[in-house]
Amino acid sequence: NWNCWRLQDATCAWFTLSSLLDILTCSTLSAARSQHSLFFLSHNLSSSSSHTYTYDPVNPCVLMECVPPCSDRPGFGEETPGVPLSSGPPTPLRAQTFSSFSPSKSYSRQSSSSDTELSLTPKTGMGSGGSAGKEAGPLKVFLRQQTQSALEQREYPFFTLTAFPPGFLLHVGGVVSARSVKLLDRIHNPDEPETRDAWWEEIRQEIKSHAKALGCHAVVGYSESTSICEEVCILSASGTAAILSSRFMQDGPLDVEHRLSRQPLCVFSTGSERVEGDMGSSASLGFEEVVSPGCGFCHIPYDELNIPFPAQLTYCYCCRRYKVPDVLFTTIDLPTEANVTGKGCLIQARLCRTKKKAQGEGNATAISNLLPFLEYELHTQLMNKLKLRGMNALFGLRIQISVGETMLLGLASATGVYLTALPSPGGIQITGKTPSDITYEQHISNMQKKINDTITKNKELYEINPPEVVEEIIGSPIPEPRQRSRLFRSHSESSDEVSELDLSHGKKDAFVLEIDDTDAVEDIHALLTDFSIPAGFYSCNTEIMPGIQNWTSAIQMFTSVRVFRLNTNLTNQGLNKIFSDLCENLLKSLYFKLRSMVPCCLCHLNFTVAIPEDELIQVAVTAVAMSFDKEQTLENGKQSGEKTLIKAITDEQLQFSLELNAETSSPNPLSSPKGLSDVGSHPSARASSVDYSSFADRCSSWIEQLKLKAHTIRRGSVKTTSSMEKASPLPEGRSRSLRSNRSYSGSSVAVVKMTPLSFIPGAKIIKYLGIINMFFIRETTSLREEGGVSGFLHTFIAEVFAMVRAHVAALGGNAVVSYSMKECVFMENPNKNQAQCLINVSGDAVIFVRESELELTSVQPQSATTQTSNGGEGT
Amino acid sequence: MSTELDVFVGNTTVLDEDVYQLWLDGHTVSDAVRIRMEAGALQECEANAEILHSDTMDQFRTFQMCERLLQSPSKVANQLLFQIPPHHQTMLIERYYEFDSVFAREVLGKKLSKGTKKDLDDISSKTGIALKCCRRQFDNFKHVFKVVEELKGPLVENIQRHFLLSDVLARDYAAIVFFANSRFETGKRKLQYLSFQDFAFCAGQLISYWTVGAVDNMMEDLNVDLEKEFLHDLKDLKVLVNDKDMLDQHKSLVCAQLRGKIKVFSEMEASFKNLSRALVNIASKLTHTKDFRDLFIDLVEKFVEPCRSDKWTIGDLRLFLKHYSSSVRMLEAFRHQVIWDRYMGVIQSCILKMYHD
């Protein structure tokens, strides 16, 4: 079990910040001063003792946009390179992508069984993005090649970030993912990372090749995760294939920052306008693609003549010039510039599959055989639920597969939206298998009616009323969809059954749901019984909800954990129902608890499922509820939305230059690297066309620099503070008043806000204080006396929050952003009256000021720069 | 199939005032869920019983964890475990220390000891207040008493400062502390008609005018002990009834003032001497602990009841007492005017408060 969390920590915790601008300066700097501390807390009947260990961060996360070969992951199990499982290659890599492309393009590691999986993937075009070839011309090709080569210099052109500056994402291809089942006891040398590195290497290669197959050269919103049960381990990776703008890559982020600072308004001009041309060297060279920012990323990146999978392409509903797919699934946040109709909502697909108890290879094979079906059904559910809500795109898609002794659990969460650029989704059509039976027919038509009603209701609820557009007949090179998108289910995959039916829903092609067995009935029921969200609530698992801008300052971050004990001998349907109900009830109870905040939106709803024991399912949710002003949303939503966007960027810019100032103005024993100091002190001086490799060189030299600096800083915390003090971009007066506010306000306890998002509504983050990353272990030998498992965990979580807040307050901060609970491992032994729990949380400590306060103080003269360079207050 | 574990923790502690009240009232979780359902909680947010149960459990757990802090309210603002907005902090504390006056009436004047705590079962069944709730209230009384016992300065302010209570609640606690300290007899059958609020009012009067603290608020220890010197001086008032001339003169003065103004004039005239003697005798005996504890029973037996049997209205009584006490000023031979005023001021308002059915 220890291996379990150690492994995950090392592999999936790349970043807590989620913005490109953070990527270099902030994450690296904050890694340098990150507060890694490990708390062991033992809790006994009457007394609790705690020991605090502080250790140097072993591997400060110095990731650039590329994932380095991981070198210091903790070990697990024993080593055996190459695990022959089924017939086929030595490493039976289970690979699957949502953007089902030709398996021949992907790596040859796939076993024959994985080929079948791929053939099962839906024929609907999921991957998408676009760039019509005709108009583009040779310049565009050249541009792409150039960017591509810049990116391809990196081993893995993967970005773990999920939000990017406008214009950075040129095209989005779709979700790419890969999974692999491994046996941990086959590692010969568990302390050495070679075997595990090789495993991840395979998966990353897989991802890279998937992205290539979609015509993309990079992967954004990339993440890796593991699920371990006994000796079996499922390694998963997923991301979104994308084509990135070359000008950002060439000039490097510093230049981006500069550019944004100079003309933020231009970048954020209204959605439909085109991004201003004079932006960086590539534009001046004439390589800039003329694409409207609101729909550009939806245009397909792949060649429509050699489409990697059958998909329905239409001309973009925004610009009418490029091709777009009918649905788009991504793992990233909704780009700020995207044109969205109506509101979005959280969409979850939940699945439980029983599995025979087995050992070793047999077990791994069983899991491998189940995985494709599991993933396929999850996908089908997502698709159905998306259609049911009348939406056409998913953002922030996160699929978790958990493995237990006797079951596999799959939970896919995403935020559905209606992208204006994409075609309106067709309805869902149900067909019966025996159309002769009259009562049966009636039953079917009832269900059909219900479904249609739900779609209509949902469209109203989410305010989806796209402007009616005259269908233009597009000379699509792919065979016109007589072969229609059919709703697939794993147990009835003989696709020829439906091909004869013509069930068009209006002019749109409908999804056909065929009821051929009890499973199908269940599925449809599940679809319809998903409760509707209570009035006044919205929910999403992305940073923000499209269409809501007027956030009030009321935020409530929360964590909820539920553990459910299952009966034995449950059928798949039974399990499914229980698991689905568990998630639904959890959501419902969240709404109930937060009803006082209405109207509000639950943002960044992050579900984590686990199977801690044989018959237990654990679901943990961390999210933030944010109130918003309904009136204003309706009136001037658009306007203020833009304002927020600009603010957000200015924040990042400030945060950025702030860190740079720290480098230049503090008399650091280390001489600042040239590039860094240049930009810091003379922001106007920017290298016009630095090629990518030199940028990478610069990056690595910074990393070295930062590592050194981190080392120096770690020796004494006093120094850190003083250097941060000097770096303050604020007029002295204000930072003093901030401090005095804190110390003199009646209560001695400072209020610390926490949020999983990267911003605080209505406030401006003026300083980043570094990463908070804490591990807590709590044990009790008096479980009953502490109110049972719930009492124990409730206290523990409350204390974790309290410790995080105290830590931040001690650093002088007043908020934690990008907060996440990465681990919550709970084990109990009620017979012994004992329980243990491990929690790992992380986030960024920040200082924020309310915008209202800021306006008051901003009139002060900016004479502070001279003062600060003289060396702060020395507190 | 069962939910093994179910918790919800917010960065800002989520509190529901109604659920808090249910918890304070000593309801079990299932009771509370039932009551909430009856109150229509299911209409909100499409809730169901399961959700309500889970929510109630969470809240009850939170309150249980908070209870430790609430026992010393100044800690609530300075603890780190729960991030509670100030207005909620105030609400939590105020509600925690609020008590049922029916319960307080039962405990009033009793020693706040373990012995009394054992009787809580009886009080609980008598008043219909859950035992758990009785225990909390009793412990609060005891706790407040213990804390202020050793503090200098004015009682009400001390309570307010240490327990961060509202003025009204702090005054009620002062009354409870005062009664517990002075051990007044309140349990007699004849006193049963008096409510906690009646006694609390009287206690307030006594604290304000008769105690050590009323004269000098920098005295040491609990300044709710009555001023010994004053009690001793009260003996001097005997002259009012012992000196026959003075008694007659007093009576004629009062009668002159009240003639035609009260309905019960003849009854008043007839019982004047008895009433006056009763009041002066009560005053003169206050130095003895036993008689002092019987202050209220004496007032009722010797003054309130005779008036009631003569069917005095409250207006008549008010007028009588006003002139009874002010006429003394016109007695040239009487030299204890200050003591008299201090005594009668309190007695007058106490009697008026106690004069009801």
PDB file of C-alpha atoms in Angstrom, chain A residues 531-535 537 555-567 570 578 582 585-586 588-595 598 616 746-754 787 789-795 797-799 801-802 805-806 826 828 830, chain B residues 1-19 36 40-48 50-65 68 74-86 88-89:
ATOM      1  CA  PHE A 531     -31.113  13.547 -11.606  1.00  0.00           C
ATOM      2  CA  SER A 532     -31.305  17.063 -12.842  1.00  0.00           C
ATOM      3  CA  ILE A 533     -29.260  19.624 -11.058  1.00  0.00           C
ATOM      4  CA  PRO A 534     -31.224  21.722  -8.526  1.00  0.00           C
ATOM      5  CA  ALA A 535     -32.185  25.231  -9.537  1.00  0.00           C
ATOM      6  CA  PHE A 537     -26.669  25.333  -9.221  1.00  0.00           C
ATOM      7  CA  ILE A 555     -16.088  30.779  -2.083  1.00  0.00           C
ATOM      8  CA  GLN A 556     -16.253  27.521  -0.227  1.00  0.00           C
ATOM      9  CA  MET A 557     -13.687  24.831  -0.863  1.00  0.00           C
ATOM     10  CA  PHE A 558     -14.625  21.445   0.455  1.00  0.00           C
ATOM     11  CA  THR A 559     -13.630  17.833   0.540  1.00  0.00           C
ATOM     12  CA  SER A 560     -16.092  15.044   0.859  1.00  0.00           C
ATOM     13  CA  VAL A 561     -15.191  11.397   1.247  1.00  0.00           C
ATOM     14  CA  ARG A 562     -17.502   8.431   1.116  1.00  0.00           C
ATOM     15  CA  VAL A 563     -16.773   4.768   1.521  1.00  0.00           C
ATOM     16  CA  PHE A 564     -19.388   2.294   0.505  1.00  0.00           C
ATOM     17  CA  ARG A 565     -19.497  -1.349   1.460  1.00  0.00           C
ATOM     18  CA  LEU A 566     -20.846  -3.689  -1.168  1.00  0.00           C
ATOM     19  CA  ASN A 567     -22.621  -6.936  -0.781  1.00  0.00           C
ATOM     20  CA  LEU A 570     -23.484  -8.630  -7.174  1.00  0.00           C
ATOM     21  CA  ILE A 578     -24.730   1.121  -6.791  1.00  0.00           C
ATOM     22  CA  LEU A 582     -23.117   6.556  -4.928  1.00  0.00           C
ATOM     23  CA  ASN A 585     -26.037  10.874  -4.094  1.00  0.00           C
ATOM     24  CA  LEU A 586     -22.716  12.392  -3.299  1.00  0.00           C
ATOM     25  CA  LYS A 588     -26.908  15.628  -4.487  1.00  0.00           C
ATOM     26  CA  SER A 589     -25.715  15.933  -0.959  1.00  0.00           C
ATOM     27  CA  LEU A 590     -23.131  18.494  -2.051  1.00  0.00           C
ATOM     28  CA  TYR A 591     -25.877  20.586  -3.576  1.00  0.00           C
ATOM     29  CA  PHE A 592     -27.930  20.253  -0.454  1.00  0.00           C
ATOM     30  CA  LYS A 593     -25.101  21.259   1.800  1.00  0.00           C
ATOM     31  CA  LEU A 594     -24.199  24.255  -0.272  1.00  0.00           C
ATOM     32  CA  ARG A 595     -27.758  25.404  -0.871  1.00  0.00           C
ATOM     33  CA  VAL A 598     -27.214  29.668  -4.420  1.00  0.00           C
ATOM     34  CA  LEU A 616     -15.264  -1.187  -0.473  1.00  0.00           C
ATOM     35  CA  GLY A 746      -9.120  41.578  16.430  1.00  0.00           C
ATOM     36  CA  SER A 747      -8.764  37.866  15.954  1.00  0.00           C
ATOM     37  CA  SER A 748      -5.277  36.499  15.956  1.00  0.00           C
ATOM     38  CA  VAL A 749      -6.201  33.899  13.353  1.00  0.00           C
ATOM     39  CA  ALA A 750      -5.842  35.077   9.795  1.00  0.00           C
ATOM     40  CA  VAL A 751      -8.476  33.922   7.356  1.00  0.00           C
ATOM     41  CA  VAL A 752      -6.948  31.779   4.659  1.00  0.00           C
ATOM     42  CA  LYS A 753      -8.964  31.047   1.577  1.00  0.00           C
ATOM     43  CA  MET A 754      -8.487  27.803  -0.272  1.00  0.00           C
ATOM     44  CA  GLY A 787     -16.772   8.778  16.612  1.00  0.00           C
ATOM     45  CA  VAL A 789     -14.413   6.070  10.943  1.00  0.00           C
ATOM     46  CA  SER A 790     -16.383   9.144   9.969  1.00  0.00           C
ATOM     47  CA  GLY A 791     -15.433  10.982  13.112  1.00  0.00           C
ATOM     48  CA  PHE A 792     -11.818  10.052  12.674  1.00  0.00           C
ATOM     49  CA  LEU A 793     -11.624  11.149   9.071  1.00  0.00           C
ATOM     50  CA  HIS A 794     -13.703  14.269   9.638  1.00  0.00           C
ATOM     51  CA  THR A 795     -11.316  15.431  12.330  1.00  0.00           C
ATOM     52  CA  ILE A 797      -9.458  16.397   7.167  1.00  0.00           C
ATOM     53  CA  ALA A 798     -10.413  19.410   9.263  1.00  0.00           C
ATOM     54  CA  GLU A 799      -6.952  19.293  10.774  1.00  0.00           C
ATOM     55  CA  PHE A 801      -7.093  22.072   6.263  1.00  0.00           C
ATOM     56  CA  ALA A 802      -6.101  23.818   9.446  1.00  0.00           C
ATOM     57  CA  ARG A 805      -3.975  27.318   6.447  1.00  0.00           C
ATOM     58  CA  ALA A 806      -1.556  27.735   9.295  1.00  0.00           C
ATOM     59  CA  PHE A 826      -7.840   5.219   4.349  1.00  0.00           C
ATOM     60  CA  GLU A 828      -9.466   0.605   9.033  1.00  0.00           C
ATOM     61  CA  PRO A 830     -12.764  -1.893  13.394  1.00  0.00           C
TER      62      PRO A 830
ATOM     63  CA  MET B   1     -24.715  -2.533   1.252  1.00  0.00           C
ATOM     64  CA  SER B   2     -24.088   0.366   3.481  1.00  0.00           C
ATOM     65  CA  THR B   3     -22.293   3.625   3.664  1.00  0.00           C
ATOM     66  CA  GLU B   4     -19.284   2.925   5.754  1.00  0.00           C
ATOM     67  CA  LEU B   5     -17.922   6.394   5.953  1.00  0.00           C
ATOM     68  CA  ASP B   6     -19.339   9.709   4.935  1.00  0.00           C
ATOM     69  CA  VAL B   7     -17.775  13.051   5.666  1.00  0.00           C
ATOM     70  CA  PHE B   8     -17.958  16.536   4.288  1.00  0.00           C
ATOM     71  CA  VAL B   9     -15.473  19.152   5.411  1.00  0.00           C
ATOM     72  CA  GLY B  10     -15.453  22.716   4.169  1.00  0.00           C
ATOM     73  CA  ASN B  11     -12.583  25.128   4.403  1.00  0.00           C
ATOM     74  CA  THR B  12     -15.077  27.490   5.937  1.00  0.00           C
ATOM     75  CA  THR B  13     -17.038  25.412   8.413  1.00  0.00           C
ATOM     76  CA  VAL B  14     -20.515  24.779   7.070  1.00  0.00           C
ATOM     77  CA  LEU B  15     -23.115  25.420   9.738  1.00  0.00           C
ATOM     78  CA  ASP B  16     -26.868  25.203   9.677  1.00  0.00           C
ATOM     79  CA  GLU B  17     -28.479  27.133  12.503  1.00  0.00           C
ATOM     80  CA  ASP B  18     -31.554  24.947  12.612  1.00  0.00           C
ATOM     81  CA  VAL B  19     -29.506  21.791  12.879  1.00  0.00           C
ATOM     82  CA  ARG B  36     -36.080  18.323   9.714  1.00  0.00           C
ATOM     83  CA  GLY B  40     -39.983  20.527   5.113  1.00  0.00           C
ATOM     84  CA  ALA B  41     -36.254  20.229   4.519  1.00  0.00           C
ATOM     85  CA  LEU B  42     -36.949  17.763   1.750  1.00  0.00           C
ATOM     86  CA  GLN B  43     -38.378  20.486  -0.414  1.00  0.00           C
ATOM     87  CA  GLU B  44     -34.991  22.134  -0.633  1.00  0.00           C
ATOM     88  CA  CYS B  45     -32.633  21.042  -3.334  1.00  0.00           C
ATOM     89  CA  GLU B  46     -34.528  17.857  -4.057  1.00  0.00           C
ATOM     90  CA  ALA B  47     -33.180  16.242  -0.948  1.00  0.00           C
ATOM     91  CA  ASN B  48     -34.058  12.812   0.321  1.00  0.00           C
ATOM     92  CA  GLU B  50     -30.476   9.758   3.018  1.00  0.00           C
ATOM     93  CA  ILE B  51     -29.006  13.142   2.180  1.00  0.00           C
ATOM     94  CA  LEU B  52     -30.621  14.671   5.199  1.00  0.00           C
ATOM     95  CA  HIS B  53     -29.189  11.982   7.402  1.00  0.00           C
ATOM     96  CA  SER B  54     -25.727  12.432   5.983  1.00  0.00           C
ATOM     97  CA  ASP B  55     -25.932  16.188   6.373  1.00  0.00           C
ATOM     98  CA  THR B  56     -27.196  15.919   9.928  1.00  0.00           C
ATOM     99  CA  MET B  57     -24.433  13.492  10.835  1.00  0.00           C
ATOM    100  CA  ASP B  58     -21.813  15.840   9.446  1.00  0.00           C
ATOM    101  CA  GLN B  59     -23.203  18.795  11.288  1.00  0.00           C
ATOM    102  CA  PHE B  60     -23.551  16.944  14.564  1.00  0.00           C
ATOM    103  CA  ARG B  61     -19.965  15.780  14.282  1.00  0.00           C
ATOM    104  CA  THR B  62     -18.829  19.310  13.622  1.00  0.00           C
ATOM    105  CA  PHE B  63     -20.720  20.608  16.632  1.00  0.00           C
ATOM    106  CA  GLN B  64     -19.306  17.875  18.777  1.00  0.00           C
ATOM    107  CA  MET B  65     -15.826  18.891  17.725  1.00  0.00           C
ATOM    108  CA  ARG B  68     -14.667  21.677  23.408  1.00  0.00           C
ATOM    109  CA  SER B  74     -12.594  33.160  23.808  1.00  0.00           C
ATOM    110  CA  LYS B  75     -10.836  30.222  22.165  1.00  0.00           C
ATOM    111  CA  VAL B  76     -13.328  30.088  19.319  1.00  0.00           C
ATOM    112  CA  ALA B  77     -11.849  33.169  17.727  1.00  0.00           C
ATOM    113  CA  ASN B  78      -8.288  32.030  18.263  1.00  0.00           C
ATOM    114  CA  GLN B  79      -8.386  28.396  17.291  1.00  0.00           C
ATOM    115  CA  LEU B  80      -7.109  27.167  13.974  1.00  0.00           C
ATOM    116  CA  LEU B  81      -9.098  24.005  13.484  1.00  0.00           C
ATOM    117  CA  PHE B  82     -12.303  25.540  12.207  1.00  0.00           C
ATOM    118  CA  GLN B  83     -12.454  28.550   9.992  1.00  0.00           C
ATOM    119  CA  ILE B  84     -15.722  30.060  11.161  1.00  0.00           C
ATOM    120  CA  PRO B  85     -16.861  33.516  10.057  1.00  0.00           C
ATOM    121  CA  PRO B  86     -17.272  35.947  12.999  1.00  0.00           C
ATOM    122  CA  HIS B  88     -21.268  32.389  12.954  1.00  0.00           C
ATOM    123  CA  GLN B  89     -18.869  32.335  15.881  1.00  0.00           C
TER     124      GLN B  89
END
